[in-house]
């Protein structure tokens, strides 16, 4: 059955919880603006996206003098968008999908390819069709290059993309002893995916990193023979493989579990995951409907799911800035913070593996905690720290007005108090 709705009007703690999960954090005023509203209305409004971006983004990746500089500017531009976008949930979803449909700048060093990939993550953040989303992502030059489908040719199939399509993007591996697909499925899918590559942006990245690129299909390199994939036989094409993969019953479970990990708990309740999977199947993979139901559900607001997600490095940095009221940071600070996120284990557009960042407890160790303390100090105590015209209150910092940490911080000046709140165990959780 689908997820039951949250029956109550939002309390201050409910509103704080919603914004910590969907906007990385918020000011006390932004939190109180949601108090007393219906959970479904709040979720629906938060999921209404348009093409607006954060104004006055100081970073233009196309001005990078080298491929490496272009990539650094791309990361900084995205971090700026995460911090200052008027649509924070869209950016959180783009980051979530980047950890699902993974590419990496170790292989993709072309600005138009990266820009198209990021644009697609935003446009399909609440995709009405997961099948269409997957197809368009699969046919981006960034994905074709990253998973080697540009080398997948008739008579010489490359199985990399076919395998990851099933294992990481759609079905998932399956339970021990009960795999969701076979090695023969991988081989047959690879044959069906032959012939798709891209034009432009080839050769030495030093000379091609700004060149326009576009996906291309070469019929002469496509294996048009009969194939059998996931139990279906015929002269299967690229589009057929995507359709059969995304509409497989296990895909609904796999994708729903990813969304629950992003918004509900590091270790989701499998019964609740099945509820979202049912909605996924019923709506033919409408991500917007699945999310609207999830973010207005009793599961989302359940006490055991409060403060149950460890903030990743990007979420920690962005959450701190949004909780502080989005003070404007200097260009050098933003560039440094993008690199600092990488030192803490989350370099934008470069997950650890094609499987993405593991997250959860993997984010936390002695070194990363020390770096978080340094970030908090730079934002609150350092000489270049932004002004705190209206220091955040307990609701914004802790998600509650009755947190036991609050008493220990009484009597400190505002900057000291905010610094200690940002390094507290409570702020490491969302």
Coordinates of C-alpha atoms in Angstrom, one line a residue:
X1 CA 0.0 0.0 0.0
X2 CA 1.1 3.6 -0.5
X3 CA 2.4 5.7 2.3
X4 CA -0.1 7.2 4.8
X5 CA -0.3 11.0 4.9
X6 CA 0.9 13.0 7.9
X7 CA -2.4 14.1 9.5
X8 CA -1.3 17.1 11.6
X9 CA -0.6 20.7 10.7
X10 CA 3.1 21.4 10.9
X11 CA 4.6 22.3 14.3
X12 CA 7.8 24.4 14.5
X13 CA 9.8 21.2 14.9
X14 CA 8.0 19.6 11.9
X15 CA 8.8 22.7 9.8
X16 CA 12.4 22.7 10.8
X17 CA 12.6 19.0 10.0
X18 CA 11.1 19.5 6.6
X19 CA 13.5 22.3 5.7
X20 CA 16.6 20.5 7.0
X21 CA 15.8 17.6 4.7
X22 CA 14.6 19.5 1.6
X23 CA 16.5 22.8 1.8
X24 CA 19.7 21.7 3.7
X25 CA 18.6 24.2 6.4
X26 CA 16.8 27.5 6.9
X27 CA 16.4 30.6 9.0
X28 CA 14.0 30.8 12.0
X29 CA 11.8 33.0 9.9
X30 CA 11.7 30.6 7.0
X31 CA 10.8 27.8 9.4
X32 CA 8.0 29.7 11.1
X33 CA 6.5 30.6 7.7
X34 CA 5.5 26.9 7.4
X35 CA 4.1 26.4 10.8
X36 CA 0.4 25.5 10.8
X37 CA 0.4 24.5 7.2
X38 CA -0.8 21.2 5.8
X39 CA 2.0 18.8 5.1
X40 CA 0.8 17.9 1.6
X41 CA 0.5 21.6 0.7
X42 CA 4.0 22.3 1.9
X43 CA 5.5 19.3 0.0
X44 CA 3.6 20.2 -3.2
X45 CA 4.8 23.8 -3.1
X46 CA 8.4 22.8 -2.4
X47 CA 8.3 20.6 -5.5
X48 CA 7.2 23.3 -7.9
X49 CA 10.3 24.1 -9.9
X50 CA 11.1 26.4 -12.8
X51 CA 14.2 27.5 -14.7
X52 CA 15.3 30.2 -12.2
X53 CA 18.8 30.0 -10.9
X54 CA 20.6 31.9 -8.2
X55 CA 21.3 35.5 -9.2
X56 CA 24.8 36.8 -9.6
X57 CA 26.7 33.5 -9.8
X58 CA 30.3 34.7 -10.0
X59 CA 31.6 31.5 -11.7
X60 CA 31.6 30.9 -15.5
X61 CA 33.2 27.6 -16.2
X62 CA 33.7 28.5 -19.9
X63 CA 36.3 31.0 -18.8
X64 CA 38.6 28.3 -17.3
X65 CA 42.0 28.6 -18.9
X66 CA 42.6 24.8 -18.7
X67 CA 40.4 21.7 -18.4
X68 CA 41.2 21.5 -14.7
X69 CA 40.3 25.2 -14.2
X70 CA 37.0 24.7 -16.0
X71 CA 36.2 21.7 -13.8
X72 CA 37.0 23.7 -10.6
X73 CA 34.8 26.6 -11.8
X74 CA 32.0 24.1 -12.6
X75 CA 32.1 22.7 -9.0
X76 CA 32.2 26.2 -7.5
X77 CA 29.3 27.4 -9.7
X78 CA 27.2 24.4 -8.5
X79 CA 28.1 25.0 -4.9
X80 CA 27.0 28.6 -5.3
X81 CA 23.7 27.3 -6.7
X82 CA 23.3 24.9 -3.8
X83 CA 23.8 27.7 -1.3
X84 CA 21.8 30.5 -2.9
X85 CA 19.2 28.9 -5.3
X86 CA 15.6 30.0 -4.7
X87 CA 14.8 26.4 -5.3
X88 CA 16.9 24.4 -2.9
X89 CA 15.0 21.2 -3.2
X90 CA 15.7 21.1 -6.9
X91 CA 19.4 21.4 -6.2
X92 CA 19.3 18.7 -3.5
X93 CA 17.5 16.4 -6.0
X94 CA 20.1 17.3 -8.7
X95 CA 22.8 16.3 -6.2
X96 CA 20.9 13.1 -5.3
X97 CA 20.6 12.1 -9.0
X98 CA 24.2 12.9 -9.6
X99 CA 24.9 10.2 -7.0
X100 CA 22.6 7.8 -8.9
X101 CA 23.4 8.5 -12.5
X102 CA 27.1 8.9 -11.8
X103 CA 29.7 10.4 -14.1
X104 CA 33.1 11.7 -13.2
X105 CA 35.4 14.5 -14.2
X106 CA 38.3 12.1 -14.3
X107 CA 37.0 11.1 -17.7
X108 CA 34.5 13.8 -18.6
X109 CA 36.5 17.0 -19.1
X110 CA 34.3 18.9 -21.6
X111 CA 32.4 21.9 -20.4
X112 CA 29.3 21.6 -22.7
X113 CA 29.0 17.9 -21.7
X114 CA 29.1 18.7 -18.0
X115 CA 26.7 21.6 -18.4
X116 CA 24.2 19.5 -20.4
X117 CA 24.4 16.7 -17.7
X118 CA 23.8 19.1 -14.9
X119 CA 21.0 20.8 -16.8
X120 CA 19.3 17.5 -17.3
X121 CA 19.5 16.6 -13.6
X122 CA 17.7 19.8 -12.8
X123 CA 15.1 19.5 -15.5
X124 CA 14.2 16.0 -14.5
X125 CA 14.6 16.4 -10.8
X126 CA 10.9 15.5 -10.4
X127 CA 10.6 13.6 -13.6
X128 CA 7.1 12.5 -14.6
X129 CA 8.8 9.6 -16.3
X130 CA 11.8 7.8 -14.9
X131 CA 12.1 5.9 -18.2
X132 CA 12.4 9.2 -20.1
X133 CA 14.8 10.6 -17.5
X134 CA 17.0 7.5 -17.8
X135 CA 17.0 7.5 -21.6
X136 CA 18.0 11.2 -21.8
X137 CA 20.7 10.8 -19.3
X138 CA 22.0 7.6 -21.0
X139 CA 22.3 9.5 -24.3
X140 CA 24.2 12.5 -22.9
X141 CA 27.8 12.7 -24.1
X142 CA 28.9 12.7 -20.5
X143 CA 27.4 9.3 -19.8
X144 CA 28.3 7.8 -23.1
X145 CA 31.9 8.8 -22.4
X146 CA 32.1 7.9 -18.7
X147 CA 30.7 4.4 -19.1
X148 CA 32.5 3.7 -22.4
X149 CA 29.5 3.3 -24.7
X150 CA 31.4 5.4 -27.2
X151 CA 33.6 2.2 -27.6
X152 CA 30.6 -0.1 -27.8
X153 CA 30.5 -1.3 -31.4
X154 CA 29.0 -4.1 -33.5
X155 CA 31.1 -7.2 -33.2
X156 CA 33.2 -5.6 -30.4
X157 CA 30.7 -4.9 -27.6
X158 CA 31.7 -3.0 -24.5
X159 CA 29.6 -4.2 -21.5
X160 CA 30.4 -1.4 -19.1
X161 CA 27.3 0.7 -19.6
X162 CA 25.0 -2.3 -19.9
X163 CA 26.1 -3.6 -16.6
X164 CA 25.9 -0.3 -14.7
X165 CA 22.5 0.4 -16.2
X166 CA 21.1 -2.6 -14.5
X167 CA 23.2 -2.8 -11.4
X168 CA 23.3 0.9 -10.4
X169 CA 20.6 2.8 -12.4
X170 CA 17.6 0.6 -12.5
X171 CA 17.2 -3.0 -11.2
X172 CA 20.0 -3.3 -8.7
X173 CA 21.9 -6.5 -8.2
X174 CA 19.2 -8.3 -6.2
X175 CA 19.4 -10.5 -3.1
X176 CA 22.1 -13.2 -2.5
X177 CA 21.1 -16.2 -4.6
X178 CA 18.3 -14.2 -6.3
X179 CA 20.0 -11.9 -8.8
X180 CA 17.8 -9.5 -10.7
X181 CA 19.6 -10.1 -14.0
X182 CA 22.1 -12.5 -15.5
X183 CA 25.5 -12.2 -17.2
X184 CA 23.7 -13.1 -20.4
X185 CA 21.4 -10.1 -19.9
X186 CA 24.5 -7.9 -19.7
X187 CA 25.9 -9.3 -23.0
X188 CA 22.6 -8.9 -24.8
X189 CA 22.0 -5.4 -23.5
X190 CA 25.5 -4.4 -24.6
X191 CA 24.7 -5.6 -28.1
X192 CA 21.5 -3.5 -28.2
X193 CA 23.3 -0.4 -27.0
X194 CA 25.9 -0.5 -29.8
X195 CA 26.3 2.3 -32.2
X196 CA 25.7 5.2 -29.7
X197 CA 28.6 7.6 -29.2
X198 CA 29.1 11.4 -29.5
X199 CA 30.7 13.9 -31.8
X200 CA 32.9 16.8 -30.8
X201 CA 35.1 17.2 -27.8
X202 CA 37.5 14.5 -28.9
X203 CA 41.3 14.4 -28.7
X204 CA 43.5 16.1 -26.1
X205 CA 41.3 17.8 -23.5
X206 CA 43.6 20.8 -23.5
X207 CA 42.3 21.6 -27.0
X208 CA 38.8 20.2 -26.9
X209 CA 37.4 21.0 -23.4
X210 CA 35.2 23.9 -24.7
X211 CA 34.1 22.3 -27.9
X212 CA 30.4 21.6 -28.5
X213 CA 29.4 17.9 -28.2
X214 CA 26.3 16.0 -29.1
X215 CA 25.2 12.4 -29.0
X216 CA 25.3 10.5 -32.3
X217 CA 24.0 7.1 -33.6
X218 CA 25.9 5.2 -36.2
X219 CA 23.7 2.5 -37.7
X220 CA 26.7 0.8 -39.2
X221 CA 28.1 0.2 -35.7
X222 CA 24.8 -1.1 -34.3
X223 CA 24.2 -4.8 -33.9
X224 CA 20.7 -5.2 -35.3
X225 CA 20.5 -9.0 -34.8
X226 CA 17.9 -10.7 -32.5
X227 CA 18.5 -10.5 -28.8
X228 CA 16.9 -11.7 -25.6
X229 CA 17.0 -9.3 -22.6
X230 CA 15.2 -9.7 -19.3
X231 CA 13.0 -12.3 -20.8
X232 CA 12.0 -10.3 -23.9
X233 CA 13.2 -11.2 -27.4
X234 CA 13.4 -9.3 -30.6
X235 CA 15.6 -6.9 -32.6
X236 CA 16.1 -4.8 -29.4
X237 CA 17.4 -1.2 -29.6
X238 CA 18.9 1.2 -27.2
X239 CA 15.5 2.6 -26.3
X240 CA 14.1 -0.9 -25.8
X241 CA 16.8 -1.8 -23.3
X242 CA 16.1 1.4 -21.3
X243 CA 12.3 0.7 -21.4
X244 CA 12.7 -2.9 -20.2
X245 CA 15.1 -1.8 -17.5
X246 CA 13.2 1.1 -16.1
X247 CA 9.8 -0.7 -16.1
X248 CA 11.1 -3.9 -14.4
X249 CA 9.3 -4.4 -11.1
X250 CA 12.6 -4.3 -9.1
X251 CA 13.5 -0.8 -10.5
X252 CA 10.6 0.7 -8.5
X253 CA 12.1 -0.8 -5.3
X254 CA 15.6 0.2 -6.1
X255 CA 14.9 3.8 -7.0
X256 CA 12.4 4.2 -4.1
X257 CA 15.1 3.0 -1.7
X258 CA 17.5 5.7 -3.0
X259 CA 14.9 8.4 -2.4
X260 CA 14.2 7.1 1.1
X261 CA 18.0 7.2 1.9
X262 CA 18.1 10.8 0.6
X263 CA 15.1 12.1 2.5
X264 CA 14.1 9.7 5.3
X265 CA 16.9 7.7 6.9
X266 CA 20.4 6.4 6.2
X267 CA 18.9 2.9 6.8
X268 CA 15.3 3.0 5.4
X269 CA 12.4 1.0 6.6
X270 CA 11.8 -1.6 3.9
X271 CA 8.1 -1.6 4.4
X272 CA 8.0 2.1 3.7
X273 CA 10.2 1.6 0.6
X274 CA 7.7 -0.9 -0.7
X275 CA 5.0 1.7 -0.3
X276 CA 6.8 4.2 -2.4
X277 CA 7.6 1.4 -4.9
X278 CA 3.9 0.7 -5.3
X279 CA 3.3 4.4 -6.1
X280 CA 6.2 4.4 -8.5
X281 CA 4.7 1.4 -10.4
X282 CA 1.1 2.8 -10.3
X283 CA 2.3 6.1 -11.8
X284 CA 4.6 4.5 -14.4
X285 CA 7.7 6.0 -12.7
X286 CA 6.5 9.5 -11.9
X287 CA 9.2 10.7 -9.5
X288 CA 7.3 13.9 -8.7
X289 CA 4.3 12.0 -7.4
X290 CA 6.5 9.6 -5.4
X291 CA 8.3 12.5 -3.8
X292 CA 5.2 14.5 -3.0
X293 CA 3.7 11.5 -1.2
X294 CA 6.9 10.7 0.6
X295 CA 7.6 14.3 1.8
X296 CA 4.0 14.6 3.2
X297 CA 3.9 11.1 4.8
X298 CA 3.8 10.0 8.4
X299 CA 6.9 8.0 7.5
X300 CA 8.8 11.2 6.7
X301 CA 7.7 12.9 9.9
X302 CA 8.0 9.9 12.2
X303 CA 10.0 10.5 15.4
X304 CA 12.5 7.7 14.7
X305 CA 13.3 9.4 11.4
X306 CA 14.2 12.8 12.8
X307 CA 18.0 13.5 12.9
X308 CA 18.6 10.1 11.3
X309 CA 20.6 11.1 8.3
X310 CA 24.3 12.1 8.7
X311 CA 24.9 15.2 6.7
X312 CA 27.4 14.8 3.8
X313 CA 30.2 17.3 3.4
X314 CA 28.2 19.4 0.8
X315 CA 25.1 19.2 2.9
X316 CA 27.0 20.3 5.9
X317 CA 28.6 23.3 4.2
X318 CA 25.4 24.4 2.4
X319 CA 23.3 23.8 5.5
X320 CA 25.5 26.0 7.5
X321 CA 25.3 28.8 5.0
X322 CA 21.5 28.6 4.6
X323 CA 21.1 28.4 8.4
X324 CA 23.1 31.6 8.7
X325 CA 20.7 33.3 6.4
X326 CA 22.8 32.9 3.2
X327 CA 25.4 35.5 3.8
X328 CA 27.4 36.3 0.6
X329 CA 30.8 34.7 0.6
X330 CA 33.8 35.9 -1.2
X331 CA 34.8 34.1 -4.5
X332 CA 38.0 32.7 -2.9
X333 CA 36.0 31.3 0.0
X334 CA 33.5 29.6 -2.3
X335 CA 36.4 28.1 -4.4
X336 CA 38.0 26.9 -1.2
X337 CA 34.8 25.4 0.2
X338 CA 34.2 23.4 -3.0
X339 CA 37.7 21.9 -2.6
X340 CA 37.1 21.4 1.2
X341 CA 34.1 19.3 0.4
X342 CA 36.4 17.1 -1.6
X343 CA 38.8 16.8 1.3
X344 CA 35.9 15.6 3.4
X345 CA 35.1 13.0 0.9
X346 CA 32.5 14.6 -1.5
X347 CA 34.1 16.3 -4.5
X348 CA 31.2 17.4 -6.7
X349 CA 31.0 15.6 -10.0
X350 CA 33.6 13.1 -8.9
X351 CA 32.1 10.4 -6.6
X352 CA 34.4 7.8 -5.3
X353 CA 33.2 5.1 -7.7
X354 CA 30.6 4.6 -10.3
X355 CA 28.4 3.4 -7.4
X356 CA 28.5 6.9 -6.0
X357 CA 29.3 8.0 -2.5
X358 CA 28.3 5.5 0.2
X359 CA 27.3 8.2 2.6
X360 CA 26.1 7.5 6.1
X361 CA 28.8 6.8 8.6
X362 CA 31.4 6.9 5.8
X363 CA 31.2 10.7 6.0
X364 CA 32.5 10.8 9.6
X365 CA 36.0 10.2 10.9
X366 CA 38.6 12.2 13.0
X367 CA 39.9 14.0 9.9
X368 CA 36.6 15.0 8.4
X369 CA 35.3 16.1 11.8
X370 CA 38.3 18.4 12.2
X371 CA 37.7 19.8 8.8
X372 CA 34.0 20.5 9.7
X373 CA 35.3 22.4 12.7
X374 CA 37.5 24.5 10.4
X375 CA 34.6 25.2 8.1
X376 CA 32.4 26.3 11.0
X377 CA 35.2 28.5 12.3
X378 CA 35.7 30.1 8.9
X379 CA 32.0 30.9 8.7
X380 CA 31.7 32.3 12.2
X381 CA 35.0 33.3 13.9
X382 CA 37.6 34.0 11.2
X383 CA 38.6 37.4 10.0
X384 CA 36.8 36.8 6.7
X385 CA 33.7 35.4 8.4
X386 CA 30.5 36.9 7.0
X387 CA 28.5 39.3 9.1
X388 CA 25.8 37.8 11.3
X389 CA 23.2 40.6 11.4
X390 CA 20.6 38.1 12.7
X391 CA 22.3 35.1 14.3
X392 CA 20.2 31.9 13.9
X393 CA 18.1 30.8 16.8
X394 CA 17.7 27.4 18.4
X395 CA 15.0 26.2 15.9
X396 CA 17.3 26.8 12.9
X397 CA 20.4 25.4 14.6
X398 CA 18.9 22.4 16.3
X399 CA 15.5 21.8 14.8
X400 CA 14.0 22.2 18.2
X401 CA 13.5 24.9 20.9
X402 CA 14.1 22.4 23.7
X403 CA 17.4 20.9 22.8
X404 CA 19.7 20.1 25.8
X405 CA 22.7 21.7 24.1
X406 CA 21.0 25.1 24.2
X407 CA 21.5 25.6 28.0
X408 CA 25.3 25.0 27.6
X409 CA 25.6 27.8 25.1
X410 CA 23.9 30.5 27.1
X411 CA 26.0 33.4 28.0
X412 CA 28.3 33.2 25.0
X413 CA 28.5 35.9 22.3
X414 CA 26.6 35.2 19.1
X415 CA 29.5 34.1 17.0
X416 CA 30.8 31.7 19.7
X417 CA 27.4 30.3 20.2
X418 CA 26.8 29.7 16.5
X419 CA 30.2 28.2 16.0
X420 CA 29.7 25.7 18.8
X421 CA 26.2 24.9 17.5
X422 CA 27.7 24.2 14.0
X423 CA 30.2 21.7 15.4
X424 CA 27.8 20.0 17.8
X425 CA 26.8 16.4 17.1
X426 CA 23.2 17.7 16.6
X427 CA 24.2 19.8 13.6
X428 CA 26.0 16.9 11.9
X429 CA 22.5 15.3 11.5
X430 CA 19.6 16.2 9.4

